[in-house]
Short mmCIF file of C-alpha atoms in Angstrom, two decimals:
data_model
loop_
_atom_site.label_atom_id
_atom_site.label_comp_id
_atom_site.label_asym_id
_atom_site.label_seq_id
_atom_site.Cartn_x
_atom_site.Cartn_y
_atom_site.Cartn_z
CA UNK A 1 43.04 137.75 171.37
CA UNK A 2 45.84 136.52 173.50
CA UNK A 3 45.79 132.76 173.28
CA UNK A 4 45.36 133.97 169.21
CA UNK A 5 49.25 135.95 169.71
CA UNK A 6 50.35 133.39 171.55
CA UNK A 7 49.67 130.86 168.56
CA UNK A 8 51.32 132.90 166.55
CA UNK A 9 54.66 133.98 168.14
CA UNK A 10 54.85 129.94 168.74
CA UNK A 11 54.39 129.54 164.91
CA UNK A 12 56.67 132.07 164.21
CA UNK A 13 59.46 130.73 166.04
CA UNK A 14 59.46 127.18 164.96
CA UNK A 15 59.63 126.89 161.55
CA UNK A 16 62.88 127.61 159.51
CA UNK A 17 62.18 129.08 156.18
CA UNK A 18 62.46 132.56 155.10
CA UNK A 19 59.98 134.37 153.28
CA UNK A 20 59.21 137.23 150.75
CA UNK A 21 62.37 137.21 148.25
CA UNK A 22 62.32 140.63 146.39
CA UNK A 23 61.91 140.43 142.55
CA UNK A 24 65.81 140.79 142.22
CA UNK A 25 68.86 138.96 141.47
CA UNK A 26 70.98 139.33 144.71
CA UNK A 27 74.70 139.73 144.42
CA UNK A 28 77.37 139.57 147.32
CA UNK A 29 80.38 139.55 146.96
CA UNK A 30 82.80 138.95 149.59
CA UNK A 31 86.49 140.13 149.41
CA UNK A 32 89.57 139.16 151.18
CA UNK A 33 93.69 139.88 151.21
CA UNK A 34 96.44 138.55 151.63
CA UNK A 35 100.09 140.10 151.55
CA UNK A 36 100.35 139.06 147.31
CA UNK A 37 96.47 138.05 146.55
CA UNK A 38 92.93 139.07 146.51
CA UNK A 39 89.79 136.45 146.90
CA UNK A 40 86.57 137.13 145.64
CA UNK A 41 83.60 135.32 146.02
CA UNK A 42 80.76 136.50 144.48
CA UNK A 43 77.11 134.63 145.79
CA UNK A 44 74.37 135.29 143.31
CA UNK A 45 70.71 134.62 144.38
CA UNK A 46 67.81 135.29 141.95
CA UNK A 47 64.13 135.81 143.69
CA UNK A 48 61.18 133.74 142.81
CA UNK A 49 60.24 136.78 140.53
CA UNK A 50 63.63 136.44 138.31
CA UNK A 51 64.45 132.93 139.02
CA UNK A 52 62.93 131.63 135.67
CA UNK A 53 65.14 134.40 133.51
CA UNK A 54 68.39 133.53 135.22
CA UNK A 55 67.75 129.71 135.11
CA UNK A 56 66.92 130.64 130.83
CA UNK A 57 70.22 132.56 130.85
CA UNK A 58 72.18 128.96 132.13
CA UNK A 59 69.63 126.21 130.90
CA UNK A 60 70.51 127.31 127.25
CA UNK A 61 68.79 123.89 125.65
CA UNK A 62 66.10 124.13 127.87
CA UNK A 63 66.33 120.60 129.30
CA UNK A 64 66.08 121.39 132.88
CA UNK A 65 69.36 120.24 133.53
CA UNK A 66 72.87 122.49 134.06
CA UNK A 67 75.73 121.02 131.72
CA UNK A 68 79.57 121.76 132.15
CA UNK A 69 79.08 123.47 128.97
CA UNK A 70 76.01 125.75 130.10
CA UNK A 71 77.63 126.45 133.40
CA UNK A 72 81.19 127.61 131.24
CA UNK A 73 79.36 129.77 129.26
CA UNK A 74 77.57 131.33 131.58
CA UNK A 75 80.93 132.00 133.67
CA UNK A 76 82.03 133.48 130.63
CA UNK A 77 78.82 136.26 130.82
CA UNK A 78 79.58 137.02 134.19
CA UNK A 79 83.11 137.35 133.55
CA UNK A 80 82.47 139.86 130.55
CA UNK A 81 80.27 141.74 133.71
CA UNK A 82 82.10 141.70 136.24
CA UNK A 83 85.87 144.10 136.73
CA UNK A 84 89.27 144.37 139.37
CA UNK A 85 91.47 146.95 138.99
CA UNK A 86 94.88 146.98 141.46
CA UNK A 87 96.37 150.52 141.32
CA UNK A 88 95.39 151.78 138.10
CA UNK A 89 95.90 148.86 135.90
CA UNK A 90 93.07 145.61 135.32
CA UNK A 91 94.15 142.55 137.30
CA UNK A 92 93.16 139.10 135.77
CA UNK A 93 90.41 137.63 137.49
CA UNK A 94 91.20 133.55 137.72
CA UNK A 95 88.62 131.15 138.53
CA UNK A 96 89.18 128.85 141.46
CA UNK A 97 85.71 127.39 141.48
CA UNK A 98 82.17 127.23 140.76
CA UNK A 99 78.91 126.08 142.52
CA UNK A 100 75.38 125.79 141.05
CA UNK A 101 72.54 124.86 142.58
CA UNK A 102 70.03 122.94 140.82
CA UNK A 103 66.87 124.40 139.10
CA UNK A 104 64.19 123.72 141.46
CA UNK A 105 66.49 125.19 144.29
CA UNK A 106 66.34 128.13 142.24
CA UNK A 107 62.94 128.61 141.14
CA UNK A 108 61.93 128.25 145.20
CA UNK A 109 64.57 131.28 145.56
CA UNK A 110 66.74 129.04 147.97
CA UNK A 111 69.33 128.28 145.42
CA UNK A 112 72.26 130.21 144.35
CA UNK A 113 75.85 130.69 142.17
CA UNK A 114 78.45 130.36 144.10
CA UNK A 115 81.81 131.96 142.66
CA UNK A 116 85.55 132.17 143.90
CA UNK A 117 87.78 134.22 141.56
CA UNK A 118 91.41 135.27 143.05
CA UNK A 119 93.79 138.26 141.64
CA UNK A 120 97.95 138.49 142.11
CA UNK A 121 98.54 141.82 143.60
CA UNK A 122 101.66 142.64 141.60
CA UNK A 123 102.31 146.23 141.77
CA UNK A 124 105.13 146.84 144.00
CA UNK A 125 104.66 149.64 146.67
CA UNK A 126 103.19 150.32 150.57
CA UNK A 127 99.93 151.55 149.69
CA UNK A 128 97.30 150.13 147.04
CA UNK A 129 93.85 151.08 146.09
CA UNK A 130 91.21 148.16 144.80
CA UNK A 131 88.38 148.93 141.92
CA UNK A 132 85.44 146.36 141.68
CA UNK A 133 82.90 146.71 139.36
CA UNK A 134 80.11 144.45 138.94
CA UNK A 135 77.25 145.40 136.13
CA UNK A 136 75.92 141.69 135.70
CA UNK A 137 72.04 142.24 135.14
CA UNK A 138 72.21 145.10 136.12
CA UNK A 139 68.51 146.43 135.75
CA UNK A 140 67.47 143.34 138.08
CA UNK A 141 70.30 143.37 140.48
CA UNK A 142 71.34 144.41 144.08
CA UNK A 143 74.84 144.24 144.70
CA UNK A 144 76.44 144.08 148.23
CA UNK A 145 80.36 144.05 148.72
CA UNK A 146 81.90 143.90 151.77
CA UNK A 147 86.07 142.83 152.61
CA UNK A 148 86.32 140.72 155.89
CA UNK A 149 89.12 141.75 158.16
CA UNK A 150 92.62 140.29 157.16
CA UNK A 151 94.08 137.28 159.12
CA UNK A 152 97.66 139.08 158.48
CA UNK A 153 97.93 142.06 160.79
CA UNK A 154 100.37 143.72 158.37
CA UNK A 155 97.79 144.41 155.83
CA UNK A 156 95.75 147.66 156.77
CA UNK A 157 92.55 148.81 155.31
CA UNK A 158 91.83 152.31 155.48
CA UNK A 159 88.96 152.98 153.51
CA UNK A 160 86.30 151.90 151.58
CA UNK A 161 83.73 153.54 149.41
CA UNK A 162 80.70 152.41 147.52
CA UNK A 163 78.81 153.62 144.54
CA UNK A 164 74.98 154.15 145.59
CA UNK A 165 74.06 150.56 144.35
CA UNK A 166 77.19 149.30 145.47
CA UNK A 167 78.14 148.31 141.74
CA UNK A 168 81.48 149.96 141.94
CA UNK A 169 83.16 149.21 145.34
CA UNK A 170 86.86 151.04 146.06
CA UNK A 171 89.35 149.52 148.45
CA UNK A 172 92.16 151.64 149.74
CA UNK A 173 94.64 149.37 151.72
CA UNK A 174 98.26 149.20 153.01
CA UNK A 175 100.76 146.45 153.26
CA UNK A 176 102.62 146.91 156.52
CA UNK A 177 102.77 149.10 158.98
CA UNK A 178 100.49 149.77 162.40
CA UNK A 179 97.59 146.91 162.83
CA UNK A 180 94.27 146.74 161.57
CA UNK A 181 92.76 147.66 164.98
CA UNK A 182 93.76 151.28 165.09
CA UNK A 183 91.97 152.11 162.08
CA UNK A 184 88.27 150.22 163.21
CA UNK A 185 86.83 153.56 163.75
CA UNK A 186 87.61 154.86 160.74
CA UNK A 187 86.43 152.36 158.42
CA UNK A 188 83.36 151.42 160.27
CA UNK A 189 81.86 154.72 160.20
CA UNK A 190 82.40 154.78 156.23
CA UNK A 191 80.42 151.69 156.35
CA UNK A 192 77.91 153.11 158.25
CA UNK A 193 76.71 155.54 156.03
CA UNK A 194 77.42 153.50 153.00
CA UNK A 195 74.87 150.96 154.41
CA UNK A 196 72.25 153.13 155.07
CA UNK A 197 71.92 155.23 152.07
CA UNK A 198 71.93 151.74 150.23
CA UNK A 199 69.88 150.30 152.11
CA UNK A 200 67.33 152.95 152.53
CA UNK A 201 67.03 153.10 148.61
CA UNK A 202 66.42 149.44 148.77
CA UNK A 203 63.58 150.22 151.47
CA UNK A 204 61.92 153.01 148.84
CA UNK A 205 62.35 150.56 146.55
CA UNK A 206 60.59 147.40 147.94
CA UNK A 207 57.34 149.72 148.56
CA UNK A 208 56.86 150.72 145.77
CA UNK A 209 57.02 147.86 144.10
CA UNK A 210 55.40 145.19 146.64
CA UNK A 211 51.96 145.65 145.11
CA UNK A 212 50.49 143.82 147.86
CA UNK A 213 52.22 145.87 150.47
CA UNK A 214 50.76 148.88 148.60
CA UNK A 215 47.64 147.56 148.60
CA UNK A 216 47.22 146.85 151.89
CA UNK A 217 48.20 150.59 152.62
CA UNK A 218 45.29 152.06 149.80
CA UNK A 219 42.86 149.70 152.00
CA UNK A 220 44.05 151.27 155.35
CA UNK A 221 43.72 154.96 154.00
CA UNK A 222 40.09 154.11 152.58
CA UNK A 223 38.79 153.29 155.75
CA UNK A 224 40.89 155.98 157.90
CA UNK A 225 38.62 158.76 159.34
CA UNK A 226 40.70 161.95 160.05
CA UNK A 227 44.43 162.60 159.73
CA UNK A 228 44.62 161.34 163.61
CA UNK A 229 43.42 157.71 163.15
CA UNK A 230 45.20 157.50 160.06
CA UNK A 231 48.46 158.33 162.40
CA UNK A 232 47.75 155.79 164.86
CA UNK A 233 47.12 152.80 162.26
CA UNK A 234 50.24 153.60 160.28
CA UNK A 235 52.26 153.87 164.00
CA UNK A 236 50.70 150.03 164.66
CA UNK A 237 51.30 149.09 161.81
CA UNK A 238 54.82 150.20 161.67
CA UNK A 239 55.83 148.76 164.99
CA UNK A 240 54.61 145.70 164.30
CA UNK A 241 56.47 145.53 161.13
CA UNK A 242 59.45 146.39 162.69
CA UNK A 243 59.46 143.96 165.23
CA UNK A 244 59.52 141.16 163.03
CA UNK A 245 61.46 142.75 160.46
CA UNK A 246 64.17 142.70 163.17
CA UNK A 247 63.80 139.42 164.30
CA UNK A 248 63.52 137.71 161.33
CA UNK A 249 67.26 139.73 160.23
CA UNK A 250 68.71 138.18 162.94
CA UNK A 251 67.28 134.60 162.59
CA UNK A 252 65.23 135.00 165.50
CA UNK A 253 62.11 134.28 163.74
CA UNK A 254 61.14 132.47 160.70
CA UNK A 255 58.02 131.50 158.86
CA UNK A 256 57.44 129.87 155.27
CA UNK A 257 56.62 131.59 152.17
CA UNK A 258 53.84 129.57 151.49
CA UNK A 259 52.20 130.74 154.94
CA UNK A 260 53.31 134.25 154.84
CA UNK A 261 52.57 135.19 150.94
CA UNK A 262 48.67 133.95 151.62
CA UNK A 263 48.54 136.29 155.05
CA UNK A 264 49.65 138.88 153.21
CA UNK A 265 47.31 138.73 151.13
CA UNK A 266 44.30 137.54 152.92
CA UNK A 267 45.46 141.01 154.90
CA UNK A 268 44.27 143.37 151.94
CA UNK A 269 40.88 141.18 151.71
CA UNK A 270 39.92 141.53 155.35
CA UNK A 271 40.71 145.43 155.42
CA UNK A 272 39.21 145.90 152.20
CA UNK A 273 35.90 144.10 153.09
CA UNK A 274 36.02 145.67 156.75
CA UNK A 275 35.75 149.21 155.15
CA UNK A 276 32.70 148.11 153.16
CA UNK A 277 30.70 146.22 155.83
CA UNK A 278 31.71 147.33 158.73
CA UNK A 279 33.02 151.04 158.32
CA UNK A 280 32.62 151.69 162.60
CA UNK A 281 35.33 149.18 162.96
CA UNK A 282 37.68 150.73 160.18
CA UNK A 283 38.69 152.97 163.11
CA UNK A 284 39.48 152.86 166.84
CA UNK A 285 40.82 149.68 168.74
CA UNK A 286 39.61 147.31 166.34
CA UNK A 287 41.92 148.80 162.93
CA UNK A 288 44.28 149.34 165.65
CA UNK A 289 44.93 145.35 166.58
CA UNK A 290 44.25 144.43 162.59
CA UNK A 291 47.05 146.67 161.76
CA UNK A 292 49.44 145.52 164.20
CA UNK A 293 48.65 141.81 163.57
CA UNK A 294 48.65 141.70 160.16
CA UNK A 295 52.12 144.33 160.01
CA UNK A 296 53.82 141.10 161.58
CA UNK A 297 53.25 139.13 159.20
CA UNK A 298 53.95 142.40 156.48
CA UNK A 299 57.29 142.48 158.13
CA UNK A 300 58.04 138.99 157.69
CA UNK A 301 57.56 139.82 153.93
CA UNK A 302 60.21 142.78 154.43
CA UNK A 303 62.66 140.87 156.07
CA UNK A 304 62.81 138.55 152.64
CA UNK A 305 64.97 141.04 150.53
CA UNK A 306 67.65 141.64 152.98
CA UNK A 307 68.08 138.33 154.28
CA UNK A 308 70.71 137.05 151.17
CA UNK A 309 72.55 140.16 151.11
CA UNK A 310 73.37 140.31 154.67
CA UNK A 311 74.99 136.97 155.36
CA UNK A 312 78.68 138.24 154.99
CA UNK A 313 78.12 141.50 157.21
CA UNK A 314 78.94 142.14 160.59
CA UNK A 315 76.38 142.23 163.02
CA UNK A 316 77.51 145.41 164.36
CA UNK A 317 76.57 146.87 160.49
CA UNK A 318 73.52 144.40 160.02
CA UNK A 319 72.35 147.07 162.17
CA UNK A 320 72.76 149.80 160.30
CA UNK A 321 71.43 148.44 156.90
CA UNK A 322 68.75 147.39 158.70
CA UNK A 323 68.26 150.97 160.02
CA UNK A 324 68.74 152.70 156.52
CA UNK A 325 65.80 149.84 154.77
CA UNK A 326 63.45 150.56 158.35
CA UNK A 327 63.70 154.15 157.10
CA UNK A 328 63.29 153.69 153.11
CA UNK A 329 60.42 151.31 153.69
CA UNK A 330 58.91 154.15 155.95
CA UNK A 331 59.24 156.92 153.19
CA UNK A 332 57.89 154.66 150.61
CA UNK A 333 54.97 154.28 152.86
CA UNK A 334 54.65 157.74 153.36
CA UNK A 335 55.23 158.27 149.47
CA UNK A 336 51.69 156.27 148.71
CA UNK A 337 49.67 157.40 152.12
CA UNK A 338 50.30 160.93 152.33
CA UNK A 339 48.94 161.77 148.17
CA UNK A 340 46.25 158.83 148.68
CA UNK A 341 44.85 160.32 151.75
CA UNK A 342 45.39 163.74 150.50
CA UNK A 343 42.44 162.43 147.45
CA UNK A 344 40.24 160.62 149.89
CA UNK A 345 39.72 164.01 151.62
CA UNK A 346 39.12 165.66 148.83
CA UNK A 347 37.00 163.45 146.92
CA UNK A 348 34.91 163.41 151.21
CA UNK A 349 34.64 167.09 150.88
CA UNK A 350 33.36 166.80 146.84
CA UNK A 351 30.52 164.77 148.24
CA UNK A 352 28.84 167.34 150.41
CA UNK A 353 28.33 169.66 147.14
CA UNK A 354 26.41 166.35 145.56
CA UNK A 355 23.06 165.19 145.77
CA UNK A 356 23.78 161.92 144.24
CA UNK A 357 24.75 159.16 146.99
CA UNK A 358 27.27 157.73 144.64
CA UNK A 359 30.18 159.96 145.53
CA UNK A 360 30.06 158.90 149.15
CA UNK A 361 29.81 155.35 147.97
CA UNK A 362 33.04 155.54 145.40
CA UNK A 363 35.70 154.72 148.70
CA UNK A 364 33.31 152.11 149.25
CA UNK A 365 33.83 150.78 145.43
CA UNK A 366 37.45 151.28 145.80
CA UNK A 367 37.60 148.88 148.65
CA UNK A 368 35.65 146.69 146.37
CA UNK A 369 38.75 146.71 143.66
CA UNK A 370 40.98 146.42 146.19
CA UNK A 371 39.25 143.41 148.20
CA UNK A 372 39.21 141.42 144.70
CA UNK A 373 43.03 142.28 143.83
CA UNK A 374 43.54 140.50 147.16
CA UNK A 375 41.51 137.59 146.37
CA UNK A 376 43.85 137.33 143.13
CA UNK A 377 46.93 137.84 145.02
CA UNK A 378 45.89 134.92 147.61
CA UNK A 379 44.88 132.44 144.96
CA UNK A 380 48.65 132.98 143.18
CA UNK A 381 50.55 132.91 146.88
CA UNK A 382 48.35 129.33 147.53
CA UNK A 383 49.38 128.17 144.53
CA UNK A 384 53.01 128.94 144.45
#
């Protein structure tokens, strides 16, 4: 089992590609100030999931190929989506420049839309507040804004607040006065919370829509004994998944999608046909070291969504978005196991009022279901 870690960990270290994009368009946008202008650049990413509706939206003739034209018009949607206001009144967003990356980049989820607006702060005054509103695909989206710290010492921010999916951001900022550094404390702490309610929603989220995730959880449940063993998979499991989750945030540990998608999968199939041939081993040491090997790899697949979004934030508040998605991916676990293992038990205690042998066998059918959605989900990750 060692020399078997070891291979791994050496695996996981030396390859370079990330894995796991969520089935949403990532947005971050990434502010900065000067005494008379503000600098936007907005980075859009679509996952593998939505990469073929966003390259539709550009590729308007269908030719595989972005044109001037395409790329102008689709500027022109984002523009129509996307809002600054400077103290009260709508500032005019001008285009500096545009980047697109071609359309295999982004149907591999490795390609994005790079763009750099700037806005003339022309209200006179000390003190000015910012409004940015971004609603572009906004039923697919995840939106991340952050403002970098100003090179000119005279400009202050004191706060900044977010709406829960970040798609309204407000700025509140002086020009002048004491330097940046005596407000830190103030402004980080805002952040703070701000990144881990968002993220923590983004955590729910990714559960409960990562059907393989989900189904590696029903298999896990099916094959859990009492309350207690149930406990002490999920806590394997979820240290595991946290180690690598962590790791892989902070670059210190990659692997490609094309060897973590067919784990994952491969996961659900081995627990799945572990509960039906050999139920002993669905519990004790054994489910123990399957769930902690396999929740590697699971958090591997976390670390995808949060990757893209992260790469203009501090490290100091990398940590706490990476805190508030730990915790949302932990009560969308709890979300499916708790209900799921709340049924098991009662369809276990059903079966001792039955003569037939086919209510004890129906967990065992179940893990039959779930063994062949696996199969399915390992054939599409091979071939992607």
């Amino acid at each position: 089992m060692k020399k078997y870690a070891l291979a791994f960990f050496c695996l996981l270290l030396s390859t370079t590609a990330f894995a796991h994009r969520l089935n949403e368009y990532l947005q971050a946008t990434t502010i900065s100030l000067t005494s008379d202008k503000v600098f936007l650049e907005l980075r859009l990413t679509p996952g593998t999931d939505v990469a073929a509706r966003i390259i539709k939206a550009i590729d308007l003739n269908g030719d595989q190929q972005f044109s001037e034209g395409e790329k102008r018009a689709y500027l022109n949607k984002l523009n129509r989506d996307v809002s600054l206001a400077m103290d009260g009144h709508t500032a005019w967003l001008k285009l500096v420049s545009s980047t697109f990356s071609n359309v295999e980049d982004l149907k591999e989820g490795i390609g994005d839309v790079i763009i750099d607006y700037e806005a003339d702060i022309t209200t006179p005054g000390f003190a000015h507040q910012l409004i940015f509103k971004n609603q572009h695909y906004s039923s697919i989206a995840v939106y991340m804004v952050n403002t970098l710290l100003p090179v000119d010492t005279a400009i202050q921010v004191n706060s900044q607040t977010r709406s829960n999916d970040q798609s309204v951001y407000q700025l509140d900022f002086t020009n002048g006065g004491k330097p940046f550094t005596l407000v830190t404390e103030q402004l980080s702490t805002s952040d703070q919370w701000a990144a881990v309610k968002t993220y923590f929603v983004h955590g729910i989220k990714h559960i409960l829509t990562g059907y393989d995730h989900l189904l590696f959880l029903c298999a896990l449940v099916l094959g859990a004994a009492s309350l207690w063993d149930l406990i002490k998979i999920v806590t394997a499991f979820t240290i595991a998944h946290s180690i690598t989750l962590t790791l892989a945030t902070f670059g210190l540990a990659h692997l490609p999608e094309r060897i973590v998608e067919p784990v994952i999968a491969a996961s659900i199939v081995f627990v799945a046909v572990q509960n039906i041939r050999w139920p002993k081993q669905s519990n004790g040491n054994s489910r123990l070291a399957v769930a902690f090997f396999f929740g590697l790899f699971h958090g591997l697949g976390f670390a995808g969504g949060l990757l893209e979004l992260m790469h203009a934030m501090p490290v100091t508040m990398i940590w706490f978005a990476l805190l508030g998605f730990s915790l949302g991916v932990e009560a969308g676990n709890q979300l499916v196991l708790l209900p799921l293992y709340g049924l098991t038990q009662l369809l276990r205690n059903k079966t001792h009022n039955r003569k037939t042998s086919a209510w004890t066998k129906i967990p065992k059918y179940v893990s039959c279901a779930v063994a062949v959605a696996g199969i399915y989900y390992f054939f599409v990750a091979l071939s992607n």
